[in-house]
Coordinates of C-alpha atoms in Angstrom, one line a residue:
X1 CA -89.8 -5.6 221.5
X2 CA -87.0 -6.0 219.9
X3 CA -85.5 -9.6 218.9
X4 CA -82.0 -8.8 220.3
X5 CA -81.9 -9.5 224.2
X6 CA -81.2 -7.3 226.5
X7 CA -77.7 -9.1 227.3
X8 CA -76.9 -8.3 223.9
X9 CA -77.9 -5.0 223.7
X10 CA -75.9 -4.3 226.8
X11 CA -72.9 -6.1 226.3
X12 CA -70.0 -3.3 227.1
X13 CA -67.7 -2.0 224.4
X14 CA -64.7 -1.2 226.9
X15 CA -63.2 -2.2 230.1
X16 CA -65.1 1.0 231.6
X17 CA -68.5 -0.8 230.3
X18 CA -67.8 -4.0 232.4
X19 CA -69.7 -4.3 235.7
X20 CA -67.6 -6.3 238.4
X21 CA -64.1 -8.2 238.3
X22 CA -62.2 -5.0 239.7
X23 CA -59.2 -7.0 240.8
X24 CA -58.6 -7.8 237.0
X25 CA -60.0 -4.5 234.9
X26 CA -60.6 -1.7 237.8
X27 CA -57.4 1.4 238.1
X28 CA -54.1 -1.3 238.3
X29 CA -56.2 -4.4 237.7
X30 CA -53.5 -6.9 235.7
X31 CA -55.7 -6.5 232.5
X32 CA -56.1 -3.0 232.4
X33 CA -52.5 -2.8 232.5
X34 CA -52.2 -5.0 229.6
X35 CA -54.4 -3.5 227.6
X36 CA -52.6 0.1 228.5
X37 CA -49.3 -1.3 227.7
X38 CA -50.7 -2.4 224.5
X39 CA -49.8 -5.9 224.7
X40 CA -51.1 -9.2 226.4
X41 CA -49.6 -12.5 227.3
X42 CA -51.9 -15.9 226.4
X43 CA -54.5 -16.3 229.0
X44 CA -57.9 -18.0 230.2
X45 CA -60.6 -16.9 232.3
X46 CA -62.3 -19.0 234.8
X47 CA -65.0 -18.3 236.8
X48 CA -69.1 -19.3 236.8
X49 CA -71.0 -18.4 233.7
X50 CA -72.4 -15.2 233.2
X51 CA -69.7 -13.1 234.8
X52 CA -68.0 -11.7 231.7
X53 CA -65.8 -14.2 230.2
X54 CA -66.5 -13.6 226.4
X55 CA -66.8 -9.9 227.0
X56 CA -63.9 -9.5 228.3
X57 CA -62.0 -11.3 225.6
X58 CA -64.0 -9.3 223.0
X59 CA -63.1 -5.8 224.7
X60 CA -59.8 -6.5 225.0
X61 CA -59.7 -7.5 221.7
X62 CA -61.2 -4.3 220.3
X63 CA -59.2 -1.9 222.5
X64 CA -56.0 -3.6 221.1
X65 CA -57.5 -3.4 218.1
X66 CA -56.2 -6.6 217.3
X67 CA -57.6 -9.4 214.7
X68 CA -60.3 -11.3 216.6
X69 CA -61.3 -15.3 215.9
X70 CA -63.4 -16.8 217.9
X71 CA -64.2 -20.9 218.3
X72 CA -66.7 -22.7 220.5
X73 CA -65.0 -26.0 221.9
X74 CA -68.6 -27.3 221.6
X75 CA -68.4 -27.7 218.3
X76 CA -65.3 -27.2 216.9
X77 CA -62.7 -30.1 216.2
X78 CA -58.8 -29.5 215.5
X79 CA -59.7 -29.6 211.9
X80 CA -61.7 -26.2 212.7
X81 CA -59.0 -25.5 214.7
X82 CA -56.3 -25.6 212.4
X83 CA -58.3 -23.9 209.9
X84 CA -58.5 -20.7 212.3
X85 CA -55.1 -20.9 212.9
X86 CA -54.1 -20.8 209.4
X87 CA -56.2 -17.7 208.7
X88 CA -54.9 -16.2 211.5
X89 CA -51.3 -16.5 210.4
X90 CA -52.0 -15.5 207.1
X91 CA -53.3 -12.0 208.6
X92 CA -49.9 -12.0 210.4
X93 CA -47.0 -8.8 209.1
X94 CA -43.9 -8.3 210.2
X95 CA -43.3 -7.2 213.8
X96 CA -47.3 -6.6 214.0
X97 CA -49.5 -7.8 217.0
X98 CA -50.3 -11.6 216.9
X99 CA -53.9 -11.9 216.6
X100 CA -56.3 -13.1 219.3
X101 CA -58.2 -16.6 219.6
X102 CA -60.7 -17.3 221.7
X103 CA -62.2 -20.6 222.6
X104 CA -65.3 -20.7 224.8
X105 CA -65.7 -23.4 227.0
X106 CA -61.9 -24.6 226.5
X107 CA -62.5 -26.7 228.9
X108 CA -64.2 -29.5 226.5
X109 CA -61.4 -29.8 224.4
X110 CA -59.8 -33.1 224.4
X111 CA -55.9 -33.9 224.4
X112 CA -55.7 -34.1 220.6
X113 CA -57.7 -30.2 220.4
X114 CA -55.3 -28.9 222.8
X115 CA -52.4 -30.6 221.4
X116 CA -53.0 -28.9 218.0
X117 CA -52.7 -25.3 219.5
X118 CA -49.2 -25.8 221.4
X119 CA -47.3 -24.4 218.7
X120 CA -49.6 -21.6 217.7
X121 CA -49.2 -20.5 220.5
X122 CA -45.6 -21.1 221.5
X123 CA -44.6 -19.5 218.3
X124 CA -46.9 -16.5 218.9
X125 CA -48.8 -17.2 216.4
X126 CA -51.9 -16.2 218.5
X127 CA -52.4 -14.9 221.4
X128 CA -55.1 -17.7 223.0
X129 CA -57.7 -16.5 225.7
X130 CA -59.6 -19.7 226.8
X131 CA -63.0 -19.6 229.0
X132 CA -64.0 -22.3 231.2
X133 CA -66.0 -22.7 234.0
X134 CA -63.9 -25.8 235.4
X135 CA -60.7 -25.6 237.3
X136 CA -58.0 -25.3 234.2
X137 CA -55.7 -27.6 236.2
X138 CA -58.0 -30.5 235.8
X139 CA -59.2 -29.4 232.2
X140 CA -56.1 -28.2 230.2
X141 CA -53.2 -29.7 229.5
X142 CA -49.9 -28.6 231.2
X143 CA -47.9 -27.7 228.3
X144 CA -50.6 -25.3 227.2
X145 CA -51.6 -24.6 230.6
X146 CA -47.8 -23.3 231.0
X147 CA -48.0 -21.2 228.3
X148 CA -51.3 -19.0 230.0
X149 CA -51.9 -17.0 232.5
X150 CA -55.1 -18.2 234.5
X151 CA -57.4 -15.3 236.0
X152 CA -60.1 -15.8 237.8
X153 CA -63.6 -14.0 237.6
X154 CA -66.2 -13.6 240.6
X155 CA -69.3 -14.0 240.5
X156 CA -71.0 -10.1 241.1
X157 CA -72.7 -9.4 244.3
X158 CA -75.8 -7.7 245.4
X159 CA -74.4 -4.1 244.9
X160 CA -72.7 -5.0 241.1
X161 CA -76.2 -6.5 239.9
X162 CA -77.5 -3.4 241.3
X163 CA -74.9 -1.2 239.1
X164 CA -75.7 -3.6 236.6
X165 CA -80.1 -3.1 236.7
X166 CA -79.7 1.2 236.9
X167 CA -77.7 -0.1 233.5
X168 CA -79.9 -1.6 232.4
X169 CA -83.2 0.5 232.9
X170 CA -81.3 4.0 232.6
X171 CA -79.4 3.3 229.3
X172 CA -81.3 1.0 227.1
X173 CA -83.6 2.3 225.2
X174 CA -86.3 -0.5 225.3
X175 CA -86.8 -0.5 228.6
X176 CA -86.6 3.5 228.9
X177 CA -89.6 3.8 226.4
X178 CA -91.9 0.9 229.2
X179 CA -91.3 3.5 232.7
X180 CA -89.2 0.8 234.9
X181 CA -89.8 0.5 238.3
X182 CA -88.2 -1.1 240.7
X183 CA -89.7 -2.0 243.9
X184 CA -88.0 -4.6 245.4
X185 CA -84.7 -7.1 244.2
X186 CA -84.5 -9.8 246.0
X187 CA -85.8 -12.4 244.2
X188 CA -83.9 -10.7 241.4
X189 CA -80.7 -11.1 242.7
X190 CA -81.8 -14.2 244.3
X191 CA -82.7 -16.0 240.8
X192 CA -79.5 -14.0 239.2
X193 CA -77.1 -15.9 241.0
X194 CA -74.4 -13.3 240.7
X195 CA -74.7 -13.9 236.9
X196 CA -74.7 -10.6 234.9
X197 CA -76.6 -12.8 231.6
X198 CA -78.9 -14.0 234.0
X199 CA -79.8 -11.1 235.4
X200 CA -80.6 -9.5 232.0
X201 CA -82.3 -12.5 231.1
X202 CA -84.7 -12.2 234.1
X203 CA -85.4 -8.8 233.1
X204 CA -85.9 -9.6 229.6
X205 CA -88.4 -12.4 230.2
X206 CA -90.6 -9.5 232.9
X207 CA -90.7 -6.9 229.8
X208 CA -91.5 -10.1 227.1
X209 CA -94.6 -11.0 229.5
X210 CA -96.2 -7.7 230.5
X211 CA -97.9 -5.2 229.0
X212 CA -97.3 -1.4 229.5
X213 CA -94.9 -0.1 232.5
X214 CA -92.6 -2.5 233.6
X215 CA -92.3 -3.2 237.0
X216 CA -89.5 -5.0 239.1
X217 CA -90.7 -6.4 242.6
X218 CA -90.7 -10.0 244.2
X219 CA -94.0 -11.3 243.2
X220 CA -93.4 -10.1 239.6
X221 CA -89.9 -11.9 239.4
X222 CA -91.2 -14.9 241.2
X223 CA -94.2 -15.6 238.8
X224 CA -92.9 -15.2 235.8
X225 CA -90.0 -17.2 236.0
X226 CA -92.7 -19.7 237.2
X227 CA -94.6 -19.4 234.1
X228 CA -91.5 -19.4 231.8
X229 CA -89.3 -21.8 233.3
X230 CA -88.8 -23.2 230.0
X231 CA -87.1 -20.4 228.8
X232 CA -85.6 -19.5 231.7
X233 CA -83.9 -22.8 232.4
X234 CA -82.8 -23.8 228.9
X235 CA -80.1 -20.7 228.1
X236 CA -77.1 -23.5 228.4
X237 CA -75.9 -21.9 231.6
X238 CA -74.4 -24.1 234.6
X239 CA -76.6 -24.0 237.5
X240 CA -74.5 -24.3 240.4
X241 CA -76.6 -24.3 243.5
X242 CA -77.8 -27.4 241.4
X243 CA -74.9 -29.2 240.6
X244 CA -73.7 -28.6 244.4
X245 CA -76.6 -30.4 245.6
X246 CA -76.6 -32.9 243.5
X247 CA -72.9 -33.9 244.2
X248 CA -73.9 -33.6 247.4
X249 CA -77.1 -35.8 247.5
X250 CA -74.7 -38.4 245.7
X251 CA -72.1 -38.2 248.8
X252 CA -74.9 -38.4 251.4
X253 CA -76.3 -41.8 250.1
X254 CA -79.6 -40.4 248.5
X255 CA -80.4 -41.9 245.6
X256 CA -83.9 -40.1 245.4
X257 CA -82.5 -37.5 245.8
X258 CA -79.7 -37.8 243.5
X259 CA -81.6 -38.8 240.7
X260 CA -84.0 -35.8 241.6
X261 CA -81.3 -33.3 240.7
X262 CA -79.7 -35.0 238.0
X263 CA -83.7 -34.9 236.0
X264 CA -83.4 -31.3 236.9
X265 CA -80.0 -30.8 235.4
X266 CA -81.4 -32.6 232.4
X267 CA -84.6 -31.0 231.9
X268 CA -82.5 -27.8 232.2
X269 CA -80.3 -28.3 229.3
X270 CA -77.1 -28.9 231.1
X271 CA -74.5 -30.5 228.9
X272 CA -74.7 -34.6 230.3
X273 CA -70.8 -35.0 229.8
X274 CA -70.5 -32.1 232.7
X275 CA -73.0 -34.3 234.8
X276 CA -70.4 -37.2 233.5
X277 CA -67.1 -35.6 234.6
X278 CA -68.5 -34.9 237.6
X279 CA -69.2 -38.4 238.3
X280 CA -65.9 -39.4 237.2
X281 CA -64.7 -36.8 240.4
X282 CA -67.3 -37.8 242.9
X283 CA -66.2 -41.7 242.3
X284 CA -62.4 -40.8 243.6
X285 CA -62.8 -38.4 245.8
X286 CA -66.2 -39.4 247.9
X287 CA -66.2 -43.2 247.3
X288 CA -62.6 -44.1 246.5
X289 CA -60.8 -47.2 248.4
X290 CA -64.4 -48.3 249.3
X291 CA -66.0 -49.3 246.5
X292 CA -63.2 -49.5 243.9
X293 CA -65.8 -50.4 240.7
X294 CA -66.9 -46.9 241.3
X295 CA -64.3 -45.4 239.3
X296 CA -64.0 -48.1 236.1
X297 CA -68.7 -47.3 236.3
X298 CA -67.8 -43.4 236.5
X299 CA -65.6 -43.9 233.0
X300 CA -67.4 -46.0 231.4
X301 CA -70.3 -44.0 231.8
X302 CA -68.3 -40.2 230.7
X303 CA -66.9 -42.7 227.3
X304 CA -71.2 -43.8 226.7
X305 CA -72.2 -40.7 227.2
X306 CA -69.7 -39.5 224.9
X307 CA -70.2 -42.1 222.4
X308 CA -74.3 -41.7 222.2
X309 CA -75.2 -38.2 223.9
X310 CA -78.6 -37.3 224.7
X311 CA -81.4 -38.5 225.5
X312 CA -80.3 -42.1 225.8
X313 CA -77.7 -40.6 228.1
X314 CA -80.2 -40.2 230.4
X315 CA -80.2 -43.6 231.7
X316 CA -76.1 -44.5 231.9
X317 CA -76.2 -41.5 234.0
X318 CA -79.2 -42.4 236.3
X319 CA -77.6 -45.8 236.2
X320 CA -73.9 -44.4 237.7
X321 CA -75.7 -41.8 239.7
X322 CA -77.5 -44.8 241.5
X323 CA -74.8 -46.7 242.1
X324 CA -72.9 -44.3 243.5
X325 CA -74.9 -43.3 245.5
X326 CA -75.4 -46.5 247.2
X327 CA -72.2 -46.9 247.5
X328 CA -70.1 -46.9 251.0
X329 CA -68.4 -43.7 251.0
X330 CA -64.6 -43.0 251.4
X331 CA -62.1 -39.5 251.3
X332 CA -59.2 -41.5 252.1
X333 CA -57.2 -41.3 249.1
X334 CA -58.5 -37.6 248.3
X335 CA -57.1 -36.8 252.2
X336 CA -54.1 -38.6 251.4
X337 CA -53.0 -36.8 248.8
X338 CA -54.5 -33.0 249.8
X339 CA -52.1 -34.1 252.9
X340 CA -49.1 -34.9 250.9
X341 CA -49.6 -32.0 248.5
X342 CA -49.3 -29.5 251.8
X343 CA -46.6 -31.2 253.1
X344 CA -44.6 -31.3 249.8
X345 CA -45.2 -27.5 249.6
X346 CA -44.1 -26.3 252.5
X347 CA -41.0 -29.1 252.6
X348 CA -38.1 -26.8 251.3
X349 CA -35.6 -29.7 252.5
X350 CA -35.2 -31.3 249.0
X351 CA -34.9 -34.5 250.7
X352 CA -32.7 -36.7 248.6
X353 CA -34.6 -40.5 247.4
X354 CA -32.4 -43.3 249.2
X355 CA -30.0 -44.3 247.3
X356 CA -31.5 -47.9 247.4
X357 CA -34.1 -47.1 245.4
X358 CA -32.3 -44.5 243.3
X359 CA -32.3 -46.1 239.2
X360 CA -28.5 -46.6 238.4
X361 CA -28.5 -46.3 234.3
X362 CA -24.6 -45.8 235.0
X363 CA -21.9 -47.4 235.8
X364 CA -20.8 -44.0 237.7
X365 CA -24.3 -44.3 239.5
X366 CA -23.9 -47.8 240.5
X367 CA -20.3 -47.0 241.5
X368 CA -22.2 -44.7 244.1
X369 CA -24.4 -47.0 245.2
X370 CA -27.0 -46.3 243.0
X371 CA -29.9 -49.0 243.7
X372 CA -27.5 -50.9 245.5
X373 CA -29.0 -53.1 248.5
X374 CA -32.5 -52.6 246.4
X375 CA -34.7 -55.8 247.4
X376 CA -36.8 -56.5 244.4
X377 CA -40.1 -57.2 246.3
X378 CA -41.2 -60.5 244.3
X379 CA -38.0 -62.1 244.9
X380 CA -39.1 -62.1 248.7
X381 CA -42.7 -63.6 247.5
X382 CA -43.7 -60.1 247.1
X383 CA -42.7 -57.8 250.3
X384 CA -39.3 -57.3 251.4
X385 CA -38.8 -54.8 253.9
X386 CA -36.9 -52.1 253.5
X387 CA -36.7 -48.3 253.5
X388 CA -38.7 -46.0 250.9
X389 CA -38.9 -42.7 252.5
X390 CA -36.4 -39.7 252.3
X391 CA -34.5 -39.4 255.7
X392 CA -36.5 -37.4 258.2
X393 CA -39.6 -39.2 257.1
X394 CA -39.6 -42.6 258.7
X395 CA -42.7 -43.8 259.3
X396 CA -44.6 -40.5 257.9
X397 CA -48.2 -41.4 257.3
X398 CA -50.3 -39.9 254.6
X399 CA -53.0 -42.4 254.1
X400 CA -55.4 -43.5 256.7
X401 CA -57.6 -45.9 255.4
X402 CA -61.4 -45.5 256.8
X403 CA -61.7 -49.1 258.3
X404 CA -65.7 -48.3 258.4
X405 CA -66.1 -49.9 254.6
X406 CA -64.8 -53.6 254.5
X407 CA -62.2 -53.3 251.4
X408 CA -60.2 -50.6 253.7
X409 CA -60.6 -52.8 256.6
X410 CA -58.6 -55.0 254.8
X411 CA -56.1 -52.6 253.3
X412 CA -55.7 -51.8 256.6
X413 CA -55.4 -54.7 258.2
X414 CA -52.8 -55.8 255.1
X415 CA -50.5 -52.4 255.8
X416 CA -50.3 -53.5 259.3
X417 CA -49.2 -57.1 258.9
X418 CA -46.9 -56.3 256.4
X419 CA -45.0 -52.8 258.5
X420 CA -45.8 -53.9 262.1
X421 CA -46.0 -50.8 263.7
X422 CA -44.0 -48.5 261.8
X423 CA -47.1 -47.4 259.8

């Protein structure tokens, strides 16, 4: 067989070729209409791995016929980054197309990487399409996140990764030449995920480990991804049914099982500072006002396993994972603000501050009572009581501490001696 996978071999060469994300390339999907208007904005595609991401960027790219660079946020640093922008802006004439960069896994680019396209970009330099499979409003910074359009792929379902294996087994001539036959998908799909690579990797790995006609059932799928879970597990993609139970071993209070998943994520190949990150999440949002520590452990384990990466990684991450854990549990602060958020959204009151606590930098602002009648708190051995919210918000409550950990029991008991009943 041939050394190229199947993936490879398959990838499509135009928005036609592309199997799933209709809402973005089917008749009047937003891309397709860029691509037919012959121009597109800076963008980056989000969604689970496998779905499309690069080939989208790639397609588009060729169907604009447009100058393509390509970095990997993996490995490249703003010094590579620079370096691609230079070449790109050397490539540049007058009134012609900007060319198009695109950074996989954008996402694991620090401040300082995504600081040193801003002006690229701004200046239309490029045209950047990012990939990431974590939420760009956590990942990217906002003045580049400004500048980009965010779309978000789907991972395909049954009846795509069906449309996807008649590709396959009809069209490439590999597989043609070995008589396919499928009998059953399930465990196909099942294994796929609703990943298009992974998909085409299952198949690969059947045809790599039989002899003669290929044939697609169950048992087939089942045992030989048993007998090459190596390979199967070490293709760098996110495993999310994993992930997901690993979080959610860590917010139950398993430790076991915690540290279960985390040696499968490992084993796997999964990058440790995505394990990290998530950590760094899972010790705000699940243990929060309980357990404080959690958060300085949580980043001090993402900057170690930064600093000294794998395999010694390994055991700052068991050691956070642990402690987590067995840690008491708390949403309080994640409710608070999720609460506030909603509130804020659908407030189109444009409630004005107090004028108490207003900062008067002028003597016009001061002359209108600008931070007039402010009580500055440690003149009144700390707490002086007075009025912080907008009008119309009085004794609005956002955070309710969960008095079933200790430290909140105190918070709350604290908030109540100090506002009485007004909170």
């Amino acid at each position: 067989m041939s050394n190229i996978p199947l993936a490879e071999r398959l990838r499509p060469r135009s928005l036609d070729d592309v199997v799933g994300q209709k809402h973005l390339v089917g008749e009047g999907g937003v891309l397709r209409r860029f691509v037919e208007q012959g121009n597109i904005p800076s963008f980056i595609l989000w969604g689970p791995p496998g779905v499309g991401k690069t080939t989208l960027a790639r397609v588009i790219a060729a169907q604009l016929e447009r100058p393509f660079f390509t970095l990997s946020a993996v490995t490249a640093g703003v010094k590579e980054v620079r370096e691609v922008i230079d070449r790109a802006s050397k490539q540049a004439f007058f009134n012609s197309p900007s060319p198009i960069l695109f950074i996989d896994e954008i996402h694991r680019f620090n401040k300082s990487q995504q600081d040193s396209l801003l002006g690229a970009v701004e200046q239309g330099v490029v045209t950047l399409v990012g990939a990431t499979t974590e939420n760009p409003s956590f990942e990217v910074i906002t003045p580049l996140l400004s500048r980009c359009q965010v779309y978000t792929l789907k991972s395909l379902d049954d009846v795509e990764l069906g449309e996807l294996l008649q590709r396959a087994i009809t069209q490439d001539e590999e597989l043609k030449a070995r008589n396919p036959q499928v009998k059953q998908t399930e465990a196909l799909f099942r294994f796929s995920g609703g990943d298009a690579r992974k998909l085409l990797n299952i198949i690969d790995i059947v045809a790599r480990a039989t002899d003669g006609d290929i044939v697609i059932d169950d048992q087939t799928i089942t045992d030989c991804l048993q007998q090459n879970l190596a390979l199967y597990d070490k293709n760098g993609e996110q495993h999310y049914d994993v992930i997901s139970a690993f979080i959610k071993s860590v917010r139950g209070s398993d430790p076991n099982a915690a540290i279960y998943y985390l040696a499968r994520m490992l084993a796997g190949g999964e990058d440790p500072l995505f394990i990290a990150r998530r950590l760094a999440i899972l010790a705000s949002e699940d243990i929060g006002l309980a357990n404080p520590n959690a958060m300085l452990l949580a980043n001090a384990c993402f900057d170690t396993v930064h600093r000294i990466g794998m395999p010694e990684a390994r055991i700052p991450l068991a050691e956070t994972t642990i402690y987590l854990a067995t840690s008491p549990k708390s949403n309080s602060a994640y409710t608070a603000i999720n609460e506030a958020l909603r509130f804020v959204e659908h407030d189109t009151t444009n409630r004005p501050v107090p004028l108490e606590i207003r900062n008067g930098v002028t003597k016009l602002m001061r002359e209108q009572g600008y931070g007039r009648d402010y009580k500055y708190a440690h003149d009144f051995g700390g707490f002086a009581e007075m009025e912080f919210m907008p009008e119309g918000l009085h004794g609005h409550r956002f955070y309710t501490p969960n008095t079933s950990n200790p430290t909140e029991e105190r918070i709350a008991e604290r908030i109540k001696n100090l506002w009485k009943e007004k909170y």
